[in-house]
């Protein structure tokens, strides 16, 4: 026979178990609705990131810093907002900034748009170089950049304007194409 205190203890324990179960069930979140504005075509997105890349010998070749990068899973094309590239080649440092950029799936071609600036610090015989244009195509492996848009080039104290240019970052040479002033 069970004593009165034992029955009371079992009854209180059962009440506590029932209350705990009920409290646990009522605190579970119902199914969450999908995140508003989420683009389901993206297979990944980065925020406030820094991407470092290296040459085949493992030496630093550059980096990309930007507030956002969104990669489209179907096309493989990445869209970058406010990219800031830093490219290093044979001791020369090239900085490239723009309002936006598109990176191809093979990551070999980058089209920068908006207010695009290229800066090369002066080293040895090479004077500082600044290039400003509204669109720029950057070829990653050959380290070249080009544009068919109007461009303003400041090379040391010289200022030149033209429509279209090419720059080879491996040998520090640039060519103005049309309407050179």
PDB file of N, CA and C in Angstrom, residues 44-104:
ATOM      1  N   UNK A  44      25.490  31.465 -53.412  1.00  0.00           N
ATOM      2  CA  UNK A  44      26.146  31.998 -52.229  1.00  0.00           C
ATOM      3  C   UNK A  44      26.251  33.511 -52.333  1.00  0.00           C
ATOM      4  N   UNK A  45      26.410  34.139 -51.191  1.00  0.00           N
ATOM      5  CA  UNK A  45      26.605  35.585 -51.115  1.00  0.00           C
ATOM      6  C   UNK A  45      27.563  35.851 -49.963  1.00  0.00           C
ATOM      7  N   UNK A  46      28.412  36.859 -50.154  1.00  0.00           N
ATOM      8  CA  UNK A  46      29.370  37.241 -49.114  1.00  0.00           C
ATOM      9  C   UNK A  46      29.111  38.680 -48.718  1.00  0.00           C
ATOM     10  N   UNK A  47      29.337  38.995 -47.461  1.00  0.00           N
ATOM     11  CA  UNK A  47      29.215  40.362 -46.974  1.00  0.00           C
ATOM     12  C   UNK A  47      30.479  40.739 -46.226  1.00  0.00           C
ATOM     13  N   UNK A  48      30.927  41.989 -46.440  1.00  0.00           N
ATOM     14  CA  UNK A  48      32.115  42.524 -45.764  1.00  0.00           C
ATOM     15  C   UNK A  48      33.250  41.500 -45.775  1.00  0.00           C
ATOM     16  N   UNK A  49      33.710  41.161 -46.964  1.00  0.00           N
ATOM     17  CA  UNK A  49      34.699  40.108 -47.100  1.00  0.00           C
ATOM     18  C   UNK A  49      36.028  40.624 -47.652  1.00  0.00           C
ATOM     19  N   UNK A  50      37.050  39.818 -47.465  1.00  0.00           N
ATOM     20  CA  UNK A  50      38.370  40.058 -48.041  1.00  0.00           C
ATOM     21  C   UNK A  50      38.833  38.742 -48.653  1.00  0.00           C
ATOM     22  N   UNK A  51      39.087  38.747 -49.952  1.00  0.00           N
ATOM     23  CA  UNK A  51      39.517  37.571 -50.678  1.00  0.00           C
ATOM     24  C   UNK A  51      40.963  37.764 -51.105  1.00  0.00           C
ATOM     25  N   UNK A  52      41.839  36.878 -50.674  1.00  0.00           N
ATOM     26  CA  UNK A  52      43.253  36.954 -51.049  1.00  0.00           C
ATOM     27  C   UNK A  52      43.528  35.878 -52.083  1.00  0.00           C
ATOM     28  N   UNK A  53      44.353  36.216 -53.087  1.00  0.00           N
ATOM     29  CA  UNK A  53      44.730  35.212 -54.068  1.00  0.00           C
ATOM     30  C   UNK A  53      46.232  35.229 -54.272  1.00  0.00           C
ATOM     31  N   UNK A  54      46.736  34.060 -54.738  1.00  0.00           N
ATOM     32  CA  UNK A  54      48.167  33.816 -54.797  1.00  0.00           C
ATOM     33  C   UNK A  54      48.567  33.326 -56.181  1.00  0.00           C
ATOM     34  N   UNK A  55      49.831  33.565 -56.545  1.00  0.00           N
ATOM     35  CA  UNK A  55      50.343  33.083 -57.822  1.00  0.00           C
ATOM     36  C   UNK A  55      50.681  31.594 -57.699  1.00  0.00           C
ATOM     37  N   UNK A  56      51.070  30.936 -58.820  1.00  0.00           N
ATOM     38  CA  UNK A  56      51.354  29.494 -58.759  1.00  0.00           C
ATOM     39  C   UNK A  56      52.476  29.112 -57.784  1.00  0.00           C
ATOM     40  N   UNK A  57      53.364  30.052 -57.465  1.00  0.00           N
ATOM     41  CA  UNK A  57      54.441  29.767 -56.514  1.00  0.00           C
ATOM     42  C   UNK A  57      54.008  29.999 -55.069  1.00  0.00           C
ATOM     43  N   UNK A  58      52.761  30.404 -54.857  1.00  0.00           N
ATOM     44  CA  UNK A  58      52.256  30.631 -53.512  1.00  0.00           C
ATOM     45  C   UNK A  58      52.522  32.020 -52.971  1.00  0.00           C
ATOM     46  N   UNK A  59      53.007  32.915 -53.814  1.00  0.00           N
ATOM     47  CA  UNK A  59      53.265  34.288 -53.400  1.00  0.00           C
ATOM     48  C   UNK A  59      51.998  35.123 -53.529  1.00  0.00           C
ATOM     49  N   UNK A  60      51.807  36.125 -52.672  1.00  0.00           N
ATOM     50  CA  UNK A  60      50.612  36.973 -52.783  1.00  0.00           C
ATOM     51  C   UNK A  60      50.543  37.649 -54.160  1.00  0.00           C
ATOM     52  N   UNK A  61      49.375  37.549 -54.793  1.00  0.00           N
ATOM     53  CA  UNK A  61      49.165  38.168 -56.101  1.00  0.00           C
ATOM     54  C   UNK A  61      48.155  39.301 -56.003  1.00  0.00           C
ATOM     55  N   UNK A  62      47.405  39.364 -54.901  1.00  0.00           N
ATOM     56  CA  UNK A  62      46.444  40.439 -54.745  1.00  0.00           C
ATOM     57  C   UNK A  62      45.338  40.087 -53.785  1.00  0.00           C
ATOM     58  N   UNK A  63      44.410  41.012 -53.700  1.00  0.00           N
ATOM     59  CA  UNK A  63      43.235  40.778 -52.855  1.00  0.00           C
ATOM     60  C   UNK A  63      42.073  41.614 -53.355  1.00  0.00           C
ATOM     61  N   UNK A  64      40.889  41.202 -52.957  1.00  0.00           N
ATOM     62  CA  UNK A  64      39.653  41.910 -53.261  1.00  0.00           C
ATOM     63  C   UNK A  64      38.925  42.129 -51.951  1.00  0.00           C
ATOM     64  N   UNK A  65      38.536  43.372 -51.695  1.00  0.00           N
ATOM     65  CA  UNK A  65      37.752  43.721 -50.509  1.00  0.00           C
ATOM     66  C   UNK A  65      36.479  44.395 -51.007  1.00  0.00           C
ATOM     67  N   UNK A  66      35.333  43.998 -50.462  1.00  0.00           N
ATOM     68  CA  UNK A  66      34.065  44.596 -50.880  1.00  0.00           C
ATOM     69  C   UNK A  66      32.997  44.341 -49.821  1.00  0.00           C
ATOM     70  N   UNK A  67      31.950  45.178 -49.818  1.00  0.00           N
ATOM     71  CA  UNK A  67      30.864  44.949 -48.856  1.00  0.00           C
ATOM     72  C   UNK A  67      29.951  43.792 -49.243  1.00  0.00           C
ATOM     73  N   UNK A  68      29.756  43.524 -50.557  1.00  0.00           N
ATOM     74  CA  UNK A  68      28.895  42.400 -50.952  1.00  0.00           C
ATOM     75  C   UNK A  68      29.368  41.764 -52.248  1.00  0.00           C
ATOM     76  N   UNK A  69      29.168  40.452 -52.315  1.00  0.00           N
ATOM     77  CA  UNK A  69      29.372  39.670 -53.529  1.00  0.00           C
ATOM     78  C   UNK A  69      28.232  38.680 -53.584  1.00  0.00           C
ATOM     79  N   UNK A  70      27.553  38.622 -54.733  1.00  0.00           N
ATOM     80  CA  UNK A  70      26.458  37.668 -54.922  1.00  0.00           C
ATOM     81  C   UNK A  70      26.753  36.853 -56.166  1.00  0.00           C
ATOM     82  N   UNK A  71      26.723  35.524 -56.033  1.00  0.00           N
ATOM     83  CA  UNK A  71      27.017  34.636 -57.146  1.00  0.00           C
ATOM     84  C   UNK A  71      25.734  33.996 -57.645  1.00  0.00           C
ATOM     85  N   UNK A  72      25.442  34.131 -58.944  1.00  0.00           N
ATOM     86  CA  UNK A  72      24.278  33.520 -59.567  1.00  0.00           C
ATOM     87  C   UNK A  72      24.603  32.062 -59.882  1.00  0.00           C
ATOM     88  N   UNK A  73      23.828  31.141 -59.344  1.00  0.00           N
ATOM     89  CA  UNK A  73      24.143  29.720 -59.495  1.00  0.00           C
ATOM     90  C   UNK A  73      23.983  29.241 -60.930  1.00  0.00           C
ATOM     91  N   UNK A  74      23.042  29.779 -61.682  1.00  0.00           N
ATOM     92  CA  UNK A  74      22.814  29.314 -63.051  1.00  0.00           C
ATOM     93  C   UNK A  74      23.929  29.750 -63.995  1.00  0.00           C
ATOM     94  N   UNK A  75      24.334  31.010 -63.930  1.00  0.00           N
ATOM     95  CA  UNK A  75      25.337  31.530 -64.864  1.00  0.00           C
ATOM     96  C   UNK A  75      26.752  31.475 -64.307  1.00  0.00           C
ATOM     97  N   UNK A  76      26.892  31.437 -62.990  1.00  0.00           N
ATOM     98  CA  UNK A  76      28.221  31.468 -62.378  1.00  0.00           C
ATOM     99  C   UNK A  76      28.811  32.861 -62.306  1.00  0.00           C
ATOM    100  N   UNK A  77      28.058  33.860 -62.744  1.00  0.00           N
ATOM    101  CA  UNK A  77      28.537  35.246 -62.737  1.00  0.00           C
ATOM    102  C   UNK A  77      28.330  35.845 -61.356  1.00  0.00           C
ATOM    103  N   UNK A  78      29.360  36.505 -60.862  1.00  0.00           N
ATOM    104  CA  UNK A  78      29.294  37.160 -59.551  1.00  0.00           C
ATOM    105  C   UNK A  78      29.155  38.659 -59.737  1.00  0.00           C
ATOM    106  N   UNK A  79      28.329  39.277 -58.921  1.00  0.00           N
ATOM    107  CA  UNK A  79      28.168  40.732 -58.898  1.00  0.00           C
ATOM    108  C   UNK A  79      28.760  41.237 -57.589  1.00  0.00           C
ATOM    109  N   UNK A  80      29.641  42.220 -57.688  1.00  0.00           N
ATOM    110  CA  UNK A  80      30.337  42.759 -56.525  1.00  0.00           C
ATOM    111  C   UNK A  80      30.009  44.239 -56.402  1.00  0.00           C
ATOM    112  N   UNK A  81      29.666  44.697 -55.216  1.00  0.00           N
ATOM    113  CA  UNK A  81      29.393  46.109 -54.965  1.00  0.00           C
ATOM    114  C   UNK A  81      30.613  46.763 -54.338  1.00  0.00           C
ATOM    115  N   UNK A  82      30.998  47.922 -54.848  1.00  0.00           N
ATOM    116  CA  UNK A  82      32.127  48.714 -54.340  1.00  0.00           C
ATOM    117  C   UNK A  82      33.408  47.889 -54.174  1.00  0.00           C
ATOM    118  N   UNK A  83      33.827  47.204 -55.257  1.00  0.00           N
ATOM    119  CA  UNK A  83      35.043  46.396 -55.137  1.00  0.00           C
ATOM    120  C   UNK A  83      36.298  47.258 -55.023  1.00  0.00           C
ATOM    121  N   UNK A  84      37.257  46.784 -54.262  1.00  0.00           N
ATOM    122  CA  UNK A  84      38.570  47.407 -54.149  1.00  0.00           C
ATOM    123  C   UNK A  84      39.602  46.303 -54.360  1.00  0.00           C
ATOM    124  N   UNK A  85      40.238  46.318 -55.529  1.00  0.00           N
ATOM    125  CA  UNK A  85      41.250  45.318 -55.874  1.00  0.00           C
ATOM    126  C   UNK A  85      42.629  45.867 -55.548  1.00  0.00           C
ATOM    127  N   UNK A  86      43.486  44.979 -55.113  1.00  0.00           N
ATOM    128  CA  UNK A  86      44.898  45.295 -54.921  1.00  0.00           C
ATOM    129  C   UNK A  86      45.661  44.194 -55.649  1.00  0.00           C
ATOM    130  N   UNK A  87      46.338  44.547 -56.757  1.00  0.00           N
ATOM    131  CA  UNK A  87      47.071  43.571 -57.552  1.00  0.00           C
ATOM    132  C   UNK A  87      48.564  43.814 -57.400  1.00  0.00           C
ATOM    133  N   UNK A  88      49.309  42.742 -57.193  1.00  0.00           N
ATOM    134  CA  UNK A  88      50.754  42.838 -57.000  1.00  0.00           C
ATOM    135  C   UNK A  88      51.425  42.060 -58.129  1.00  0.00           C
ATOM    136  N   UNK A  89      52.360  42.719 -58.817  1.00  0.00           N
ATOM    137  CA  UNK A  89      53.124  42.028 -59.852  1.00  0.00           C
ATOM    138  C   UNK A  89      54.538  42.577 -59.881  1.00  0.00           C
ATOM    139  N   UNK A  90      55.489  41.712 -59.607  1.00  0.00           N
ATOM    140  CA  UNK A  90      56.915  42.067 -59.614  1.00  0.00           C
ATOM    141  C   UNK A  90      57.198  43.345 -58.825  1.00  0.00           C
ATOM    142  N   UNK A  91      56.638  43.412 -57.651  1.00  0.00           N
ATOM    143  CA  UNK A  91      56.894  44.553 -56.781  1.00  0.00           C
ATOM    144  C   UNK A  91      56.038  45.777 -57.054  1.00  0.00           C
ATOM    145  N   UNK A  92      55.272  45.766 -58.145  1.00  0.00           N
ATOM    146  CA  UNK A  92      54.380  46.887 -58.442  1.00  0.00           C
ATOM    147  C   UNK A  92      53.014  46.633 -57.829  1.00  0.00           C
ATOM    148  N   UNK A  93      52.480  47.646 -57.206  1.00  0.00           N
ATOM    149  CA  UNK A  93      51.176  47.548 -56.563  1.00  0.00           C
ATOM    150  C   UNK A  93      50.172  48.382 -57.345  1.00  0.00           C
ATOM    151  N   UNK A  94      49.117  47.743 -57.817  1.00  0.00           N
ATOM    152  CA  UNK A  94      48.041  48.399 -58.545  1.00  0.00           C
ATOM    153  C   UNK A  94      46.787  48.343 -57.680  1.00  0.00           C
ATOM    154  N   UNK A  95      46.137  49.480 -57.469  1.00  0.00           N
ATOM    155  CA  UNK A  95      44.867  49.553 -56.739  1.00  0.00           C
ATOM    156  C   UNK A  95      43.782  49.934 -57.736  1.00  0.00           C
ATOM    157  N   UNK A  96      42.692  49.193 -57.723  1.00  0.00           N
ATOM    158  CA  UNK A  96      41.570  49.455 -58.622  1.00  0.00           C
ATOM    159  C   UNK A  96      40.294  49.479 -57.789  1.00  0.00           C
ATOM    160  N   UNK A  97      39.539  50.570 -57.884  1.00  0.00           N
ATOM    161  CA  UNK A  97      38.258  50.680 -57.171  1.00  0.00           C
ATOM    162  C   UNK A  97      37.178  51.073 -58.164  1.00  0.00           C
ATOM    163  N   UNK A  98      35.948  50.660 -57.877  1.00  0.00           N
ATOM    164  CA  UNK A  98      34.810  50.966 -58.743  1.00  0.00           C
ATOM    165  C   UNK A  98      33.531  50.937 -57.919  1.00  0.00           C
ATOM    166  N   UNK A  99      32.442  51.324 -58.554  1.00  0.00           N
ATOM    167  CA  UNK A  99      31.141  51.268 -57.883  1.00  0.00           C
ATOM    168  C   UNK A  99      30.584  49.846 -57.889  1.00  0.00           C
ATOM    169  N   UNK A 100      30.830  49.099 -58.992  1.00  0.00           N
ATOM    170  CA  UNK A 100      30.366  47.716 -59.066  1.00  0.00           C
ATOM    171  C   UNK A 100      31.235  46.946 -60.045  1.00  0.00           C
ATOM    172  N   UNK A 101      31.103  45.620 -60.004  1.00  0.00           N
ATOM    173  CA  UNK A 101      31.863  44.766 -60.913  1.00  0.00           C
ATOM    174  C   UNK A 101      31.103  43.475 -61.164  1.00  0.00           C
ATOM    175  N   UNK A 102      31.325  42.906 -62.348  1.00  0.00           N
ATOM    176  CA  UNK A 102      30.806  41.585 -62.692  1.00  0.00           C
ATOM    177  C   UNK A 102      31.998  40.685 -62.970  1.00  0.00           C
ATOM    178  N   UNK A 103      31.997  39.494 -62.364  1.00  0.00           N
ATOM    179  CA  UNK A 103      33.090  38.545 -62.526  1.00  0.00           C
ATOM    180  C   UNK A 103      32.533  37.330 -63.262  1.00  0.00           C
ATOM    181  N   UNK A 104      33.201  36.930 -64.367  1.00  0.00           N
ATOM    182  CA  UNK A 104      32.738  35.779 -65.136  1.00  0.00           C
ATOM    183  C   UNK A 104      32.908  34.490 -64.340  1.00  0.00           C
TER     184      UNK A 104
END
